[in-house]
mmCIF file with all atom_site columns, C-alpha atoms and ligand atoms in Angstrom:
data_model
loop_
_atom_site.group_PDB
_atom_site.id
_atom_site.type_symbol
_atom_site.label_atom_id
_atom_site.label_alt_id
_atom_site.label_comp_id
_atom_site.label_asym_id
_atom_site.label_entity_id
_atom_site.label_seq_id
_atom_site.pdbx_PDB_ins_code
_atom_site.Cartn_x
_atom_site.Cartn_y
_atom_site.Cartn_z
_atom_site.occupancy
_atom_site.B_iso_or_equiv
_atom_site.pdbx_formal_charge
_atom_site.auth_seq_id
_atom_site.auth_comp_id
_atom_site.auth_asym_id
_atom_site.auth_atom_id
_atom_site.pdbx_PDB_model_num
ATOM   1   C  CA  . UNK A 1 1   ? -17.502 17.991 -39.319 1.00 38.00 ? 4   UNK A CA  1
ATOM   2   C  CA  . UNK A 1 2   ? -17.294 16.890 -42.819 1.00 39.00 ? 5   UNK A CA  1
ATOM   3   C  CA  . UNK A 1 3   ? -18.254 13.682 -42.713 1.00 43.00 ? 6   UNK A CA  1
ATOM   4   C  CA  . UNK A 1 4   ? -21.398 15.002 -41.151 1.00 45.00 ? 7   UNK A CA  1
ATOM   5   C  CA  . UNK A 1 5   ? -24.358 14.511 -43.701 1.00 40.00 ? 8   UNK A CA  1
ATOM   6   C  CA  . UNK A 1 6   ? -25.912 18.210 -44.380 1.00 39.00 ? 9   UNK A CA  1
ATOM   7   C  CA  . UNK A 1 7   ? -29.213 17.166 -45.667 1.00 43.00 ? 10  UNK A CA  1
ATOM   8   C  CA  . UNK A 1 8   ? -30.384 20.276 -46.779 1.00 44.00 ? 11  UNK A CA  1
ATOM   9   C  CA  . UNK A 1 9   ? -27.576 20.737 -49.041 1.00 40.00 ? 12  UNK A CA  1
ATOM   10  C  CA  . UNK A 1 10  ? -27.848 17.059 -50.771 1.00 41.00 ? 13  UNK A CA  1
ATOM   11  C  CA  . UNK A 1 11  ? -31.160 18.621 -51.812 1.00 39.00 ? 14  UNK A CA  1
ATOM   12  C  CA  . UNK A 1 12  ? -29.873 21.502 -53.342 1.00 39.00 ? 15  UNK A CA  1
ATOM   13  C  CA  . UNK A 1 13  ? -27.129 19.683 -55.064 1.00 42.00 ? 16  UNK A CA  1
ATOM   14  C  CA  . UNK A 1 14  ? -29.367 17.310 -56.494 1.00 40.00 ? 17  UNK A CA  1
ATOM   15  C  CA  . UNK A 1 15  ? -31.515 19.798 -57.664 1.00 40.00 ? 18  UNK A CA  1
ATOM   16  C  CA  . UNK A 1 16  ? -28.852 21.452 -59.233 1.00 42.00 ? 19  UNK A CA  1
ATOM   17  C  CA  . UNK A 1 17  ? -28.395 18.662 -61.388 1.00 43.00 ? 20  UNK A CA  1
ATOM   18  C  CA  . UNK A 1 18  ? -32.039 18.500 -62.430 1.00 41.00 ? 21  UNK A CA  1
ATOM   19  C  CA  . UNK A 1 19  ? -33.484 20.463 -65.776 1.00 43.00 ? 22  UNK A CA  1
ATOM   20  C  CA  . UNK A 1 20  ? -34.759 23.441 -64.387 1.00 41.00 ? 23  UNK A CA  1
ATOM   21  C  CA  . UNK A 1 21  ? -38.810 22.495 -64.648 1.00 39.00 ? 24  UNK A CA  1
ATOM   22  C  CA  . UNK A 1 22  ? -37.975 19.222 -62.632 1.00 42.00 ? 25  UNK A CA  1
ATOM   23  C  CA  . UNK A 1 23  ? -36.429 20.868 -60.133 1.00 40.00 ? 26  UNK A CA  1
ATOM   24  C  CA  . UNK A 1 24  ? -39.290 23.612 -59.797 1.00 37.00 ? 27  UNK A CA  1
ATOM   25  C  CA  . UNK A 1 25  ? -41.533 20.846 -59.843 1.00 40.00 ? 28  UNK A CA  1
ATOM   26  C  CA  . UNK A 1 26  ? -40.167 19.197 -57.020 1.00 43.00 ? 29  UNK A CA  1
ATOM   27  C  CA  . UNK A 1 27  ? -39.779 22.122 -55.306 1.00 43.00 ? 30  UNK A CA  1
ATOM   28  C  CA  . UNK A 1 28  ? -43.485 23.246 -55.263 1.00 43.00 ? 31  UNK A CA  1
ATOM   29  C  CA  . UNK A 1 29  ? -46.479 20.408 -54.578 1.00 43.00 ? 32  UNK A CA  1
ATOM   30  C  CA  . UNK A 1 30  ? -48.828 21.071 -57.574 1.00 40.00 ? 33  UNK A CA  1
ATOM   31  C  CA  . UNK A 1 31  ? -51.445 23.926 -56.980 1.00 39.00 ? 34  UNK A CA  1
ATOM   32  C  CA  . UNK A 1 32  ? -48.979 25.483 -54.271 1.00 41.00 ? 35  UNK A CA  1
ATOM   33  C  CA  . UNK A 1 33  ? -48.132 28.641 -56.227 1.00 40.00 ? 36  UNK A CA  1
ATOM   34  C  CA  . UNK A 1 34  ? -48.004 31.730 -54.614 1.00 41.00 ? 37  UNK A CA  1
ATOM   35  C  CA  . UNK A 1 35  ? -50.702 34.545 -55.211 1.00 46.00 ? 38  UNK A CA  1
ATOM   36  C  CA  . UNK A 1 36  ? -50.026 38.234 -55.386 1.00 50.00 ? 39  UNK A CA  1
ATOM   37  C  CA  . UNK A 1 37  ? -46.132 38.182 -55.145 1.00 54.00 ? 40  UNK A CA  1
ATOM   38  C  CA  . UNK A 1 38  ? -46.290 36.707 -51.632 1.00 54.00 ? 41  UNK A CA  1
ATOM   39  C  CA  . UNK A 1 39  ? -43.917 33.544 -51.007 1.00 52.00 ? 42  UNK A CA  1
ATOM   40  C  CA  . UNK A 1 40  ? -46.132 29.857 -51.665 1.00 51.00 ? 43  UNK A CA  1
ATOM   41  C  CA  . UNK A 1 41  ? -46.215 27.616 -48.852 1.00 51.00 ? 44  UNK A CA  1
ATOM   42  C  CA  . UNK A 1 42  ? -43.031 25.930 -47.968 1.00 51.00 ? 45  UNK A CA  1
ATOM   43  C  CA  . UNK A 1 43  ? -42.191 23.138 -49.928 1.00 60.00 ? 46  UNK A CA  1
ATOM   44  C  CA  . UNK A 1 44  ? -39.541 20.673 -48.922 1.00 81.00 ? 47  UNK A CA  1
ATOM   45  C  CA  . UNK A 1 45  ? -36.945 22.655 -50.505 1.00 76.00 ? 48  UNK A CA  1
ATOM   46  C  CA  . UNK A 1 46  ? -37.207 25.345 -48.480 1.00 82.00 ? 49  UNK A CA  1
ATOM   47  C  CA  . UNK A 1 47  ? -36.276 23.146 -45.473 1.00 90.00 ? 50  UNK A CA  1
ATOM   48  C  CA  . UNK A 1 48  ? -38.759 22.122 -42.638 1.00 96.00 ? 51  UNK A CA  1
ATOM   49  C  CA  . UNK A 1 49  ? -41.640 24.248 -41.546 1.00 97.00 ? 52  UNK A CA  1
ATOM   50  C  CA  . UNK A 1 50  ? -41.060 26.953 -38.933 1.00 97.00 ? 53  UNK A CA  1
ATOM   51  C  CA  . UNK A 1 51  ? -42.056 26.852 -35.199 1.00 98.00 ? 54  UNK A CA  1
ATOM   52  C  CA  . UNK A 1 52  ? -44.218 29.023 -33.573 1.00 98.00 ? 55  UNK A CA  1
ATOM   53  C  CA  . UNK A 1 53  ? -45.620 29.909 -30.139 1.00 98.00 ? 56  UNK A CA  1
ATOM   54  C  CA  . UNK A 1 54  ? -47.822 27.651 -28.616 1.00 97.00 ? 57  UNK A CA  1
ATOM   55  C  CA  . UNK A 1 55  ? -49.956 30.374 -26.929 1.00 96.00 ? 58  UNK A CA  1
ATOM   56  C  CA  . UNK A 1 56  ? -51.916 29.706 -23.883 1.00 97.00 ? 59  UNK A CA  1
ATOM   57  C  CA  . UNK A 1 57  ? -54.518 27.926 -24.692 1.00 97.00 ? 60  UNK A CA  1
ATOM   58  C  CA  . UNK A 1 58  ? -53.248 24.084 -26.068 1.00 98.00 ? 61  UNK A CA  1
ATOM   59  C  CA  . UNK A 1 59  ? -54.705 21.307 -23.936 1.00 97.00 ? 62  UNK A CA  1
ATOM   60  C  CA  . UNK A 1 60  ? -53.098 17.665 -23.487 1.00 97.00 ? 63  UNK A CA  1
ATOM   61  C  CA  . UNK A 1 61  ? -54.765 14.582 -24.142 1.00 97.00 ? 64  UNK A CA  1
ATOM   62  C  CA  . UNK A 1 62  ? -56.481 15.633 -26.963 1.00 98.00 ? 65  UNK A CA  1
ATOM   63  C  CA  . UNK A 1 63  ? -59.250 12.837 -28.627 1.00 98.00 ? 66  UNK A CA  1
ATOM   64  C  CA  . UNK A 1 64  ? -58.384 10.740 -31.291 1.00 98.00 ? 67  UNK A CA  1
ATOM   65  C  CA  . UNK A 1 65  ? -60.581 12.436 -34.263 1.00 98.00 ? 68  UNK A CA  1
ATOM   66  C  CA  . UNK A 1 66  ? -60.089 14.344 -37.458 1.00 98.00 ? 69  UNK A CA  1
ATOM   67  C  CA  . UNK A 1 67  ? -63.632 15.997 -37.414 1.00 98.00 ? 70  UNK A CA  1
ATOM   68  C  CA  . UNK A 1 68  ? -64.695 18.832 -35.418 1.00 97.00 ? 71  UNK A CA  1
ATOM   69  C  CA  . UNK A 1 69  ? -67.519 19.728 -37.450 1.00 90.00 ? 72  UNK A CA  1
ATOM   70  C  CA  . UNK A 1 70  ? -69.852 17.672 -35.414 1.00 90.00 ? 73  UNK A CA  1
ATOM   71  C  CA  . UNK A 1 71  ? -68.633 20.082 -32.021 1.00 94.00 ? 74  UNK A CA  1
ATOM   72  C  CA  . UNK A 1 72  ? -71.564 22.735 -32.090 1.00 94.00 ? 75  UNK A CA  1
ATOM   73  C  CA  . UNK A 1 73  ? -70.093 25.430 -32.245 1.00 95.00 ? 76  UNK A CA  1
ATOM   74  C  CA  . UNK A 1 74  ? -70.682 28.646 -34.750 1.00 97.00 ? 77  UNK A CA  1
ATOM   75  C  CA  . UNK A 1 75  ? -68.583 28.817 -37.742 1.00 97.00 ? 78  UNK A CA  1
ATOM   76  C  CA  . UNK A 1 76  ? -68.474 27.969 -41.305 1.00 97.00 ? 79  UNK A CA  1
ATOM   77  C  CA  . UNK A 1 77  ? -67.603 24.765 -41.793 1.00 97.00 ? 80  UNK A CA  1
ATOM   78  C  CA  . UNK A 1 78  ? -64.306 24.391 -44.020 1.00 98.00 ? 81  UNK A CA  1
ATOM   79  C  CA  . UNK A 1 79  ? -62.005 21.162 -44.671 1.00 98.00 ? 82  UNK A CA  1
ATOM   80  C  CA  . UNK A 1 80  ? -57.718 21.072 -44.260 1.00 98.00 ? 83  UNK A CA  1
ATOM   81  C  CA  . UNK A 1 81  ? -55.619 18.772 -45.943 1.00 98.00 ? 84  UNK A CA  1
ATOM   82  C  CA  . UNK A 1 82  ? -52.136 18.252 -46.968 1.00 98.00 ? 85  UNK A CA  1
ATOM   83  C  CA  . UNK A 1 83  ? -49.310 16.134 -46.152 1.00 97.00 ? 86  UNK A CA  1
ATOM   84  C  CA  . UNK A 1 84  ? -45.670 16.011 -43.975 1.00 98.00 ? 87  UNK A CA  1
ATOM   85  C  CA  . UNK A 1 85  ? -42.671 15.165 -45.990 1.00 97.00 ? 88  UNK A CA  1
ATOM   86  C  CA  . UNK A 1 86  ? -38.843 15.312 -44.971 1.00 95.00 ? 89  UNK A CA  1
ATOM   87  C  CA  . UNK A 1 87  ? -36.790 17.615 -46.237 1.00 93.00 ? 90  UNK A CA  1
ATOM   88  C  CA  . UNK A 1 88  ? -35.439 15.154 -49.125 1.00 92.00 ? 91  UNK A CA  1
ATOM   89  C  CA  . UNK A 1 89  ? -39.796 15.640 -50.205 1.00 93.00 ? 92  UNK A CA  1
ATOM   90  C  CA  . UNK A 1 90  ? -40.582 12.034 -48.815 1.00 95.00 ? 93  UNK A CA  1
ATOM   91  C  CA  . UNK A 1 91  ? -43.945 11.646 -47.641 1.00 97.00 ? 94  UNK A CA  1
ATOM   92  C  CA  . UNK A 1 92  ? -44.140 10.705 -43.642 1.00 98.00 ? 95  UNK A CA  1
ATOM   93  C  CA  . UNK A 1 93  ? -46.526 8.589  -42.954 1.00 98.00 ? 96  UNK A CA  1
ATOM   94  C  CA  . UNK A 1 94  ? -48.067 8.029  -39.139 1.00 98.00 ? 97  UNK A CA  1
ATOM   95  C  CA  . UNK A 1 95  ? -47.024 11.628 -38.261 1.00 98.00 ? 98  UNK A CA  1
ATOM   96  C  CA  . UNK A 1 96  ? -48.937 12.782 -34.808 1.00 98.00 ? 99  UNK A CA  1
ATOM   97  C  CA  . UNK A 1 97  ? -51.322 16.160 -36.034 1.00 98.00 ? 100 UNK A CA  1
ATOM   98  C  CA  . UNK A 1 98  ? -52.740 17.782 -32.682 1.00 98.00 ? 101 UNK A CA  1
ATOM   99  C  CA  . UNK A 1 99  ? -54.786 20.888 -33.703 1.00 98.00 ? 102 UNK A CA  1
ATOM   100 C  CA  . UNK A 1 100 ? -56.519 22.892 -31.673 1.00 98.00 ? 103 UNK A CA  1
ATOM   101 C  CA  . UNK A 1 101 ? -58.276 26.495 -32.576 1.00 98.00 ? 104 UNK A CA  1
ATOM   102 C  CA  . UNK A 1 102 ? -61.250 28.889 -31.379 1.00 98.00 ? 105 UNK A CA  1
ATOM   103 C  CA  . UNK A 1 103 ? -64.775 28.353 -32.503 1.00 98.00 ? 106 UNK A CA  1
ATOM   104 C  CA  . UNK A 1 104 ? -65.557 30.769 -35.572 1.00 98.00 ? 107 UNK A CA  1
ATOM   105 C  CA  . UNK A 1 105 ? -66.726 33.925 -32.807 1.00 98.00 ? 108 UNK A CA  1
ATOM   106 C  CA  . UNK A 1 106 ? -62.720 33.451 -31.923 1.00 98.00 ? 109 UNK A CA  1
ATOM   107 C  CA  . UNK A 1 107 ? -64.073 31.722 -28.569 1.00 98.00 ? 110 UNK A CA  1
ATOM   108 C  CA  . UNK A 1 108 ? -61.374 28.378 -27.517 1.00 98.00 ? 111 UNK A CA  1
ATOM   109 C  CA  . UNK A 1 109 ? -62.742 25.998 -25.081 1.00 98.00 ? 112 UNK A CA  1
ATOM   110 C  CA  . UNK A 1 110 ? -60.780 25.467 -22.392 1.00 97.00 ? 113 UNK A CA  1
ATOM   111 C  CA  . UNK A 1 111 ? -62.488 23.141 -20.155 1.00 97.00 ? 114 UNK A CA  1
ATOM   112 C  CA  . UNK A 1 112 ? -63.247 20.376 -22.703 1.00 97.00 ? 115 UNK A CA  1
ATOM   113 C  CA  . UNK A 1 113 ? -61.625 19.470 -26.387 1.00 98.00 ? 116 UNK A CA  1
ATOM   114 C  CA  . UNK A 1 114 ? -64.427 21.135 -28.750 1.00 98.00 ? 117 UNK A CA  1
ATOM   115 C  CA  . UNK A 1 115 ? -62.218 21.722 -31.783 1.00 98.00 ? 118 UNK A CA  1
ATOM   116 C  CA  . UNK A 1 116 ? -59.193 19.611 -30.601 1.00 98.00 ? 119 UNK A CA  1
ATOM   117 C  CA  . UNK A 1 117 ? -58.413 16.446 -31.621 1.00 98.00 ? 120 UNK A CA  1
ATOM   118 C  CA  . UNK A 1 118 ? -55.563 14.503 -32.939 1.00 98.00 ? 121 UNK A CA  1
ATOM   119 C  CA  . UNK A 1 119 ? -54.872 12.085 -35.724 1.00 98.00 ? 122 UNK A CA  1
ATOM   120 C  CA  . UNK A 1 120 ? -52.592 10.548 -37.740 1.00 98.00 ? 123 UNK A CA  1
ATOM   121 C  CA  . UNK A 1 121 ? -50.823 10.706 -41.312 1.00 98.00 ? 124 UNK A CA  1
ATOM   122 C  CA  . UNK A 1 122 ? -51.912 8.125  -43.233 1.00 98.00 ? 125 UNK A CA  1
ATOM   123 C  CA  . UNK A 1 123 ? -49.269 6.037  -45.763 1.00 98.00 ? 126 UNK A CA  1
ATOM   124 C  CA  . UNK A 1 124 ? -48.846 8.922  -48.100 1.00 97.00 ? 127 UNK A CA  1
ATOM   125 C  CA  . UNK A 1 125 ? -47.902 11.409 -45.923 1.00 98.00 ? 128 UNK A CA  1
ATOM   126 C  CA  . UNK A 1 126 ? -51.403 12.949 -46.133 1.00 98.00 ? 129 UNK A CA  1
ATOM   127 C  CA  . UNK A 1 127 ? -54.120 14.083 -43.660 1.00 98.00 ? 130 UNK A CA  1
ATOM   128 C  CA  . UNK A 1 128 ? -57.156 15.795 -43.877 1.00 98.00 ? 131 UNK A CA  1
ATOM   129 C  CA  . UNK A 1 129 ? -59.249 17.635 -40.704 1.00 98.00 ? 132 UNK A CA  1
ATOM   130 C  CA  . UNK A 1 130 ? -63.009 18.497 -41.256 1.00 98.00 ? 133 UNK A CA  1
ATOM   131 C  CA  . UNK A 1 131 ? -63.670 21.746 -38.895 1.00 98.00 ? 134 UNK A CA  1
ATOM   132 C  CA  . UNK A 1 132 ? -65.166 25.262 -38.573 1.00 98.00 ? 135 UNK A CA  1
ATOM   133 C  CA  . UNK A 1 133 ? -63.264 28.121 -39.926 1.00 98.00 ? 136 UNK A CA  1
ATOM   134 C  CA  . UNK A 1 134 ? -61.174 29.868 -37.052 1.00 98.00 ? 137 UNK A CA  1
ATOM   135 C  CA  . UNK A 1 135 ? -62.514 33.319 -36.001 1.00 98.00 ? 138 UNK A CA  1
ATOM   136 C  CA  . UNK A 1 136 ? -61.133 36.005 -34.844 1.00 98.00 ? 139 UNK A CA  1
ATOM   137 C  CA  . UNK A 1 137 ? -60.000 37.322 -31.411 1.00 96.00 ? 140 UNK A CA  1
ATOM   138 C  CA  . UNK A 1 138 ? -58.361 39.937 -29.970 1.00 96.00 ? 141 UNK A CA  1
ATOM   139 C  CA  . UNK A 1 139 ? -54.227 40.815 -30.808 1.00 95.00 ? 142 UNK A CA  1
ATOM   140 C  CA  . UNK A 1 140 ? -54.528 38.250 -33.220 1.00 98.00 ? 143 UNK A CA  1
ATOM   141 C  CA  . UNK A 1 141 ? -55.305 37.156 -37.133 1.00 98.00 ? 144 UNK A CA  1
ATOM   142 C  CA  . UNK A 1 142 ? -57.254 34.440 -37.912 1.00 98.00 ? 145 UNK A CA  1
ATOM   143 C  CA  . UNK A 1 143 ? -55.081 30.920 -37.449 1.00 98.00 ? 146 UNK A CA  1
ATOM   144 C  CA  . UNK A 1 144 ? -55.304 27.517 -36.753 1.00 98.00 ? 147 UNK A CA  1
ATOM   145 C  CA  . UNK A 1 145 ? -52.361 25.904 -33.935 1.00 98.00 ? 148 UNK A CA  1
ATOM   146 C  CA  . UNK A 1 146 ? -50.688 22.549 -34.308 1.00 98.00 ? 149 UNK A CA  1
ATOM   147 C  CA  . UNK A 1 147 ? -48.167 20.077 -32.974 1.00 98.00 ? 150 UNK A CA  1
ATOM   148 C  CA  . UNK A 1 148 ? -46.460 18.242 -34.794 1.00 98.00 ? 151 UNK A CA  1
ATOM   149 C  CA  . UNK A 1 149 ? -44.299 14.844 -34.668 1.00 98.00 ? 152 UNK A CA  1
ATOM   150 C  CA  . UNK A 1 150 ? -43.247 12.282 -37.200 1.00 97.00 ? 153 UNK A CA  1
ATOM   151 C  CA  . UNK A 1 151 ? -42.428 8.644  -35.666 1.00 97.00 ? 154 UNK A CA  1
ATOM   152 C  CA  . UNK A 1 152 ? -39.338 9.005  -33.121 1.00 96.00 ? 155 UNK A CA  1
ATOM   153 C  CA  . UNK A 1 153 ? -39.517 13.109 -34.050 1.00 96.00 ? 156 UNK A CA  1
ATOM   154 C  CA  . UNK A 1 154 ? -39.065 15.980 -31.964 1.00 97.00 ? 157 UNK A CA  1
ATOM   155 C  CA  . UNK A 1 155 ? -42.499 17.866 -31.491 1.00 98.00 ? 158 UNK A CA  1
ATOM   156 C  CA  . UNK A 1 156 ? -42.995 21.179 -33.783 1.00 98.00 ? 159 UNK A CA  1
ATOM   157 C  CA  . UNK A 1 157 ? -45.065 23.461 -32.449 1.00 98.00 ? 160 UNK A CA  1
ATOM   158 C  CA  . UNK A 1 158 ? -46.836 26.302 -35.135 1.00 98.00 ? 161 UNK A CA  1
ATOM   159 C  CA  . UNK A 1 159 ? -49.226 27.751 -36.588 1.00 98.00 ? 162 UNK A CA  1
ATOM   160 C  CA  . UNK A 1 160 ? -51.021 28.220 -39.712 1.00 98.00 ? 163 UNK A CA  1
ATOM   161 C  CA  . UNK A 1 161 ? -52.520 31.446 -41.278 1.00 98.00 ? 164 UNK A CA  1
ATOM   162 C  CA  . UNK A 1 162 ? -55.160 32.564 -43.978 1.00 98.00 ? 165 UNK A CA  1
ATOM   163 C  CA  . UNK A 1 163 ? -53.973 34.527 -47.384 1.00 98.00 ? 166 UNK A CA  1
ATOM   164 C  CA  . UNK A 1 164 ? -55.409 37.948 -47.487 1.00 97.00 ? 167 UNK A CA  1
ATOM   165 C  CA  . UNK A 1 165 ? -56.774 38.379 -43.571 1.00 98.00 ? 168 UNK A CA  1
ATOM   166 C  CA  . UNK A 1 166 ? -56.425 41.719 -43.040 1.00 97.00 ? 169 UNK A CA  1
ATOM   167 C  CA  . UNK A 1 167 ? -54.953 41.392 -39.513 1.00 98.00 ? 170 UNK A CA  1
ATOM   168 C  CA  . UNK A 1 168 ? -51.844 39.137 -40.857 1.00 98.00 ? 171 UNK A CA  1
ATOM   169 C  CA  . UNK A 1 169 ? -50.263 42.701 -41.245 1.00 97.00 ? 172 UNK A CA  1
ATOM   170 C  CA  . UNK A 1 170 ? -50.547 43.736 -37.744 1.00 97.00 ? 173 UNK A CA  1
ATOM   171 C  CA  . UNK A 1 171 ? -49.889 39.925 -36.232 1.00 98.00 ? 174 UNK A CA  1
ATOM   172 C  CA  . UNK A 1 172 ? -47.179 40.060 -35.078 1.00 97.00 ? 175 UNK A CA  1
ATOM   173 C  CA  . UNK A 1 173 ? -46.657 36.124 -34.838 1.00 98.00 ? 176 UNK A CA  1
ATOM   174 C  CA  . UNK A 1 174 ? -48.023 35.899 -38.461 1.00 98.00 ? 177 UNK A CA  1
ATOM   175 C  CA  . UNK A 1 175 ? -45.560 34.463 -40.683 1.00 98.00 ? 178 UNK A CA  1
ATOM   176 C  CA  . UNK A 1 176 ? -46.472 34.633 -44.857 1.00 97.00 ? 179 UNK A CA  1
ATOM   177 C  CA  . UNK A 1 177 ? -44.403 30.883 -45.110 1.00 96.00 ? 180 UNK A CA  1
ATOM   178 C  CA  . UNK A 1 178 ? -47.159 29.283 -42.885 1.00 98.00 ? 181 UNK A CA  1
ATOM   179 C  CA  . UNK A 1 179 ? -50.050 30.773 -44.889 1.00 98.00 ? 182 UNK A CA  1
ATOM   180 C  CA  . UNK A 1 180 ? -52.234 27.673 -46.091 1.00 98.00 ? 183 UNK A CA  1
ATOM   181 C  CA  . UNK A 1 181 ? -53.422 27.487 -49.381 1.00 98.00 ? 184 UNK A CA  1
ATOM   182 C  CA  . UNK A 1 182 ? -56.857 28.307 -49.755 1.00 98.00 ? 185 UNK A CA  1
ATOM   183 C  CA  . UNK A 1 183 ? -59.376 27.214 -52.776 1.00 98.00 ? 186 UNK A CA  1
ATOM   184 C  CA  . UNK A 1 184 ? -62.338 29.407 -53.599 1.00 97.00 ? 187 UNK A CA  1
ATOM   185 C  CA  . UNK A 1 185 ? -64.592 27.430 -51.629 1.00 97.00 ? 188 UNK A CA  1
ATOM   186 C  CA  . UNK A 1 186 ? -63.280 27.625 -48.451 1.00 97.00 ? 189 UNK A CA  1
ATOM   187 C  CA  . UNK A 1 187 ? -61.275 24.851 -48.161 1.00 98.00 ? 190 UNK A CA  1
ATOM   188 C  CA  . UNK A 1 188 ? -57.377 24.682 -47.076 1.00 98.00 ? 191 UNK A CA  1
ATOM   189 C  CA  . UNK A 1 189 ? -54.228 22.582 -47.558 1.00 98.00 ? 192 UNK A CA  1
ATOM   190 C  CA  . UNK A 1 190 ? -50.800 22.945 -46.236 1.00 98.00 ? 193 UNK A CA  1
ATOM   191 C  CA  . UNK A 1 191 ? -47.652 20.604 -46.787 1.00 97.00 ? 194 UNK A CA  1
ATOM   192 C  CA  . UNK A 1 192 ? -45.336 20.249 -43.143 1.00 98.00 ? 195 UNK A CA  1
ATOM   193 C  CA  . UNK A 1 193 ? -42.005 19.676 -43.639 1.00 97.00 ? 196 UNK A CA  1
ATOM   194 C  CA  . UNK A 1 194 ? -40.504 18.191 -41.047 1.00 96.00 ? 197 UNK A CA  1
HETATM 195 FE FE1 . LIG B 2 .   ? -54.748 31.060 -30.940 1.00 94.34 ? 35  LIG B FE1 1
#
């Protein structure tokens, strides 16, 4: 057992030997800091990104796209980026992204692929999804779902969640680690770690 490498703890002993800003610094993307004493996103030090349920409603086959604005559906429109790194913070390009979510009245539809769609990671590790913002339905808090699967990976399967919804308190899927990060005008961004 040893000999096996324990990836999570080369990162911690290599930021150990860092100054203390460098290590922070890789430790948190830039603009990731938390708001109101609730933990930031999870960066790659805090090992890979959690799984959640896939609920009932994911659909295979999904389309090749990374815009659902064009789908017709009500909701404000809102844009998600970030980026999938490894848990030594390398970005992972050509990562599989299959999102799927309800229309912004909390209404999924499950007989074709409005607002599902997958894509791809591009060199940098980074994506970015044009959609409506996810409404609300009922037992839940507002939330986008997604697979997840770098080249030769196993699938993750989670979720992502708003800062400040009102219902993240009485979710109880809602996790605070998967809360994106949201800017003032709407738009999101999340880092996987995978
Ligand atoms: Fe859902």
């Amino acid at each position: 057992m040893a000999d096996q490498p324990l990836p999570r703890r080369r990162v911690l002993a290599g930021l150990a030997a860092l100054p203390l800003g460098a290590a922070l610094a890789r430790l948190r993307p830039a603009g990731a800091a938390g708001d109101g004493g609730l933990p930031p996103t999870p960066a790659c030090g805090d090992g890979p990104t959690p799984d959640q349920t896939e609920g009932p409603y994911w659909t295979p086959n999904s389309p090749e796209r990374s815009d659902f604005s064009g789908d017709g559906v009500p909701g404000e429109r809102m844009t998600l980026t970030g980026a999938v790194v490894d848990t030594d913070c390398r970005p992972v390009p050509g990562t599989l992204l299959d999102f799927w979510q309800c229309d912004g009245n909390g209404v999924y539809d499950n007989n074709g692929y409005k607002l599902r769609g997958h894509f791809f990671t591009d060199d940098g590790g980074r994506f970015r999804l044009s959609t409506v913002k996810p409404g609300l339905y009922p037992g839940r808090t507002r939330h986008f779902h997604v697979k997840v699967r770098r080249p030769g990976g196993e699938v993750l399967t989670t979720q992502l969640y708003f800062p400040g919804e009102p219902a993240n308190r009485t979710d109880s899927i809602y996790r605070p680690e998967l809360e994106m990060t949201v800017a003032d005008n709407g738009d999101a961004s999340f880092t996987f770690v995978v």
